[in-house]
CSV table of C-alpha atoms in Angstrom, one decimal:
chain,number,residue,atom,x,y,z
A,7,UNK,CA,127.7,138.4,119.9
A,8,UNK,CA,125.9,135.5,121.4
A,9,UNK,CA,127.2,133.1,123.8
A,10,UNK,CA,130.5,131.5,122.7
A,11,UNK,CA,132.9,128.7,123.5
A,12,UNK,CA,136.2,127.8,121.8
A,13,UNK,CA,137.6,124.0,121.8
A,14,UNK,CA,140.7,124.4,120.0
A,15,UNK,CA,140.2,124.9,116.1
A,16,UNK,CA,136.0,124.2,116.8
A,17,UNK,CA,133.3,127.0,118.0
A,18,UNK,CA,130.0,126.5,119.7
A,19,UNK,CA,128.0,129.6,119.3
A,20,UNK,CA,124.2,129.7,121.7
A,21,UNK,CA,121.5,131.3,119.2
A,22,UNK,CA,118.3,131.7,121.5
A,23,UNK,CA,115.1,131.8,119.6
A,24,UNK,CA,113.4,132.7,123.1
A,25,UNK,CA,114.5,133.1,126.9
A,26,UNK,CA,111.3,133.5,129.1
A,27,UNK,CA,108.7,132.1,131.5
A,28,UNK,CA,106.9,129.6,129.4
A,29,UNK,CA,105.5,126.4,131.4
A,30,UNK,CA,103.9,126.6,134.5
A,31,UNK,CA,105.6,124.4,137.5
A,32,UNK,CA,102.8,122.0,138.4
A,33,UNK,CA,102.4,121.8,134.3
A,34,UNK,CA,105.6,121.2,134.1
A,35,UNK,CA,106.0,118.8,137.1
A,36,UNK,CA,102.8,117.7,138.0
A,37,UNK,CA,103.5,115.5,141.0
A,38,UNK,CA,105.0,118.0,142.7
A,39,UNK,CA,103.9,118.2,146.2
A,40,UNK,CA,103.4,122.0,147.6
A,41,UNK,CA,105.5,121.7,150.3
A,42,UNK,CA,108.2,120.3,148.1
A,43,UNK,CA,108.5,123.7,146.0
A,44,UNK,CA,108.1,125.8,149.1
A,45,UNK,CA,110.9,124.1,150.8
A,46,UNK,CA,113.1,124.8,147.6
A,47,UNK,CA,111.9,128.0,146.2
A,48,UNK,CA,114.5,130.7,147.9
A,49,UNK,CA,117.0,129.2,145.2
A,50,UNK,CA,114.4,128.7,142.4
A,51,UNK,CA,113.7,132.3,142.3
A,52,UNK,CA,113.5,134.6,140.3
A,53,UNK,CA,116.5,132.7,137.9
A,54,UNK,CA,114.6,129.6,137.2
A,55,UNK,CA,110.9,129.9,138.6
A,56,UNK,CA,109.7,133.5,137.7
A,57,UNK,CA,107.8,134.4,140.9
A,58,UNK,CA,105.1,136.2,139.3
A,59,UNK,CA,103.7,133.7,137.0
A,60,UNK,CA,104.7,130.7,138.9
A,61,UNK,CA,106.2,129.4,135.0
A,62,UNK,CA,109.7,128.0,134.5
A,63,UNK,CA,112.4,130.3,132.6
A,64,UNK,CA,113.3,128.1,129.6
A,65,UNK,CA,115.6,129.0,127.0
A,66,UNK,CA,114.6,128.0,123.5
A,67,UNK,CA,118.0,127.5,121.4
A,68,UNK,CA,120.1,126.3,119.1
A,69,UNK,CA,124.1,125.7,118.6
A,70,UNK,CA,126.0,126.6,116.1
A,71,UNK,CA,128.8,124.4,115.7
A,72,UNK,CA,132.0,125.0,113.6
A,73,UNK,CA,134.7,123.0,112.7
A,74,UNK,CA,137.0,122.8,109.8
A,75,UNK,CA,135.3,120.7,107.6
A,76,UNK,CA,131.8,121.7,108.7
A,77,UNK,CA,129.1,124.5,109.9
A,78,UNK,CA,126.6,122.2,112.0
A,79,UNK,CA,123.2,123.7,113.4
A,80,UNK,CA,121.8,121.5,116.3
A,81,UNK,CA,118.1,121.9,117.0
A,82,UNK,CA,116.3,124.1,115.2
A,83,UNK,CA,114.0,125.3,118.3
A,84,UNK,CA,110.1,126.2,117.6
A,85,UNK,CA,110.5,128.3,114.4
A,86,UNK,CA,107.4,130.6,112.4
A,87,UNK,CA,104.1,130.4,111.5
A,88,UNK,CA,103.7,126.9,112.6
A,89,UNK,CA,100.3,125.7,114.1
A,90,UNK,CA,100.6,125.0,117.2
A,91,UNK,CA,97.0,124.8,119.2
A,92,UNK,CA,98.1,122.5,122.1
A,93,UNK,CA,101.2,124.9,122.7
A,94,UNK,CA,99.3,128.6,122.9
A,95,UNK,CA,102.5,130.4,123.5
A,96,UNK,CA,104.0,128.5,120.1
A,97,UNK,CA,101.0,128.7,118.1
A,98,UNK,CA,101.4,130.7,114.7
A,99,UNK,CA,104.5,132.3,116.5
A,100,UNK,CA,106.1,135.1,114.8
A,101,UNK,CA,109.6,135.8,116.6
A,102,UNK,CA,112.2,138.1,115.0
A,103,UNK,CA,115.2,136.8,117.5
A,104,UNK,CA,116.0,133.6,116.0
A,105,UNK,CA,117.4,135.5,112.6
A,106,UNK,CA,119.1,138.1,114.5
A,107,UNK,CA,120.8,136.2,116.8
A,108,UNK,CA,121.6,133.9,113.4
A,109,UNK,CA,123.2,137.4,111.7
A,110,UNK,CA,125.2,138.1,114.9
A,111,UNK,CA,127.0,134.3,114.9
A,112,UNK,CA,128.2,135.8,111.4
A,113,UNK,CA,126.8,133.3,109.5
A,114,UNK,CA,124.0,132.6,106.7
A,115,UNK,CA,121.0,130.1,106.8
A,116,UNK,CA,123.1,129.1,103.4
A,117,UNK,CA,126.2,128.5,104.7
A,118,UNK,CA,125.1,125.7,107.2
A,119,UNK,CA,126.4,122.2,106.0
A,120,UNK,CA,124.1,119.8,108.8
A,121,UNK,CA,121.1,120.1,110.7
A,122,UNK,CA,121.2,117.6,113.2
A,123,UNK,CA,117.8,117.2,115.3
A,124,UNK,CA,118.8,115.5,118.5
A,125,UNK,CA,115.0,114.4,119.0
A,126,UNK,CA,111.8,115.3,117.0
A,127,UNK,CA,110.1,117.2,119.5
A,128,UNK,CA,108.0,121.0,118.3
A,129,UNK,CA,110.5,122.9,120.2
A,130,UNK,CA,113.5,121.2,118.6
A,131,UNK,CA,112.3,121.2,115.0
A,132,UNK,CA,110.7,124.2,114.0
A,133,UNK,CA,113.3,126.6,111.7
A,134,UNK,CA,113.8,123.1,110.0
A,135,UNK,CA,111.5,124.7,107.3
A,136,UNK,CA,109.7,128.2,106.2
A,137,UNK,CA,106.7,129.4,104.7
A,138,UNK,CA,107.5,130.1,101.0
A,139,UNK,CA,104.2,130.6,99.0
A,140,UNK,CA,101.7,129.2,100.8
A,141,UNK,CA,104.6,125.5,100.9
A,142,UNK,CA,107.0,124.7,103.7
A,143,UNK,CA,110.3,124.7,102.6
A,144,UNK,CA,113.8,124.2,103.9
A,145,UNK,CA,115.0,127.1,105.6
A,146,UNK,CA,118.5,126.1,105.2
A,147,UNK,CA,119.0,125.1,101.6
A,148,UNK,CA,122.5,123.7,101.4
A,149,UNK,CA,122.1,121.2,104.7
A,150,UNK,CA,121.4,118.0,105.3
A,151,UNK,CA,119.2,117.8,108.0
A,152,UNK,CA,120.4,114.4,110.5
A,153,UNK,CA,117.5,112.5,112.1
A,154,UNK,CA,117.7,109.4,114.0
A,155,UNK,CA,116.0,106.3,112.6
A,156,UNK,CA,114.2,104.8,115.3
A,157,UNK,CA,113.2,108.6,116.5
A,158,UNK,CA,112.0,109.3,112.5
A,159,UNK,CA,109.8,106.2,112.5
A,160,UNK,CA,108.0,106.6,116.2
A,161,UNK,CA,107.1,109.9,115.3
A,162,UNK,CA,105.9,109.1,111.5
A,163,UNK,CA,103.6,106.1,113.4
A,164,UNK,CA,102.3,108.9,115.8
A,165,UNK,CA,101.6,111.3,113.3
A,166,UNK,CA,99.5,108.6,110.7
A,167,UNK,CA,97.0,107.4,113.8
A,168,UNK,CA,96.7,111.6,114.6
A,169,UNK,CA,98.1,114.0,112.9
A,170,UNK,CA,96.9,116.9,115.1
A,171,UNK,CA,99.0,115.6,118.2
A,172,UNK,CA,102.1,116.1,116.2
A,173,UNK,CA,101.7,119.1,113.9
A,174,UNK,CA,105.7,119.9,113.6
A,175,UNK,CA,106.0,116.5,111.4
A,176,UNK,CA,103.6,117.8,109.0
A,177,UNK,CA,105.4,121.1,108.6
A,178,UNK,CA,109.2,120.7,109.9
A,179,UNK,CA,109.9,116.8,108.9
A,180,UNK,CA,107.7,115.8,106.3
A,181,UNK,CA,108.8,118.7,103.9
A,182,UNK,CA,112.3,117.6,105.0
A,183,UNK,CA,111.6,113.8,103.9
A,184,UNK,CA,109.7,115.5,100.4
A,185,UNK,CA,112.5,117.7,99.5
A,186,UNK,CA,115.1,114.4,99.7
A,187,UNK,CA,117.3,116.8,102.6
A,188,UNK,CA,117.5,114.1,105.1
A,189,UNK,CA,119.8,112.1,106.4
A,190,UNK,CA,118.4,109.3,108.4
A,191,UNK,CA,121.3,107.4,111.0
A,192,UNK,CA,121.5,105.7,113.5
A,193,UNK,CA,122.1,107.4,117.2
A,194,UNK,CA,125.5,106.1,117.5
A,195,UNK,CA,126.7,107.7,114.2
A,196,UNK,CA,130.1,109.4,112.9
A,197,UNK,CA,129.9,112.7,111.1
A,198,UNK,CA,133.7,112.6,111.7
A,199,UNK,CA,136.5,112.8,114.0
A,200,UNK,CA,134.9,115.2,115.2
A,201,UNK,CA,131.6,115.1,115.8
A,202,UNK,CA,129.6,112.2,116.6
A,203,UNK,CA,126.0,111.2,117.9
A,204,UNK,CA,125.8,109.8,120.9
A,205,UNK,CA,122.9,107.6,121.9
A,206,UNK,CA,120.5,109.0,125.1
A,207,UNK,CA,117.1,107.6,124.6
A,208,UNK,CA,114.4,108.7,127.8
A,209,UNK,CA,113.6,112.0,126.9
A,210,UNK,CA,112.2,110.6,123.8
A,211,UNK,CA,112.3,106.8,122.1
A,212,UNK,CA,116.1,107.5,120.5
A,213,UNK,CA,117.2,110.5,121.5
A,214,UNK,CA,120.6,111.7,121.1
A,215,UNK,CA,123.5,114.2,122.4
A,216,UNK,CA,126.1,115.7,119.9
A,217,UNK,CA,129.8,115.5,120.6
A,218,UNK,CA,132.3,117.7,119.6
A,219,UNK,CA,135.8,117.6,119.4
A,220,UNK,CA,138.2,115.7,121.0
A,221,UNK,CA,139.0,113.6,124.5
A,222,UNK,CA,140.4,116.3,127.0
A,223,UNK,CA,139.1,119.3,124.5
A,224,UNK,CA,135.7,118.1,123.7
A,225,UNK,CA,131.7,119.0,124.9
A,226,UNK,CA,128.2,117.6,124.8
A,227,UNK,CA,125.5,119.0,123.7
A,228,UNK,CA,122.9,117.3,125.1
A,229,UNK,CA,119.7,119.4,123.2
């Protein structure tokens, strides 16, 4: 049963795609001044630096979020068969936890309502589609899949001066776009009472956190 919490009548289910060492720490944080890590690493190992690669433990995920008017997925993490050459541990990935993990939430990808994509980065985009015949389809048929409108049109600028230095638009958005599945907001949107978008650009040009529920029984997910 993967990780659960319970806010009254609303669920939040973790459903890791991956949990390992995947970036190395001066990749990762290249200012980082040697002395600096030594000075912290007795608490940085082995949890969060794994001390025989020297890479940061990262968990790939997605939530699962259910309430009683909707099954939300946030993030869709790096997904299959996507090329991915500047990313050598994500290139043409073929990963078999994603869907299990997916089975033991008890849930279908056909039961899944939204798919909201807090930013359009590879990592947070991926299981948006599937390879279906040689075509890229949406892996979750019945959703509509939430991007924010400033985020959506930074990243469609990017990907017409180069394409190759945003692949996942190509093969994770695009399709999206093509098979008229998205719904393009605004970061401060409403899905309901219940769940609303909360603005938190930095990370990316118009970023945004998910919350859920209610004031005193209520969480962020910040993806």
């Amino acid at each position: 049963m993967p990780n659960t919490i319970e806010l009254g009548n609303i669920t939040i289910q973790q459903i890791v795609e991956q949990q390992e060492p995947l970036f190395g720490i001066f990749e990762f944080l290249p200012d980082l001044a040697p002395e600096i890590l030594e000075e912290h690493r007795s608490w940085l190992e082995p949890v969060f630096l794994d001390p025989k690669t020297q890479k940061f433990n990262l968990c790939i995920q997605s939530y699962l979020v259910r309430t009683p008017h909707h099954t939300i997925l946030i993030d869709s993490c790096v997904g299959n068969h996507k090329h991915r050459p500047i990313r050598p541990m994500w290139h043409m990935y073929e990963g078999q936890l994603y869907e299990k993990n997916f089975k033991a939430a008890g849930v279908t990808f056909e039961e899944i309502d939204y798919v909201m994509c807090t930013h359009l980065h590879t990592d947070h985009v991926g299981w948006n589609t599937k390879l279906e015949n040689g075509r890229w389809v949406p892996t979750f048929p019945n959703a509509k899949y939430v991007f924010a409108e400033r985020e959506l049109e930074y990243w469609t600028e990017k990907c017409a001066e180069d394409s190759e230095l945003c692949p996942w638009m190509l093969d994770s958005v695009f399709p999206i776009l093509d098979a008229k599945k998205a719904e393009i907001v605004k970061s401060d949107h409403w899905l309901n009472d219940l769940v609303q978008l909360i603005p938190s650009p930095g990370h990316t040009i118009d970023h945004f956190c998910v919350q859920v529920g209610r004031p005193g029984e209520d969480a962020l997910i910040t993806g």
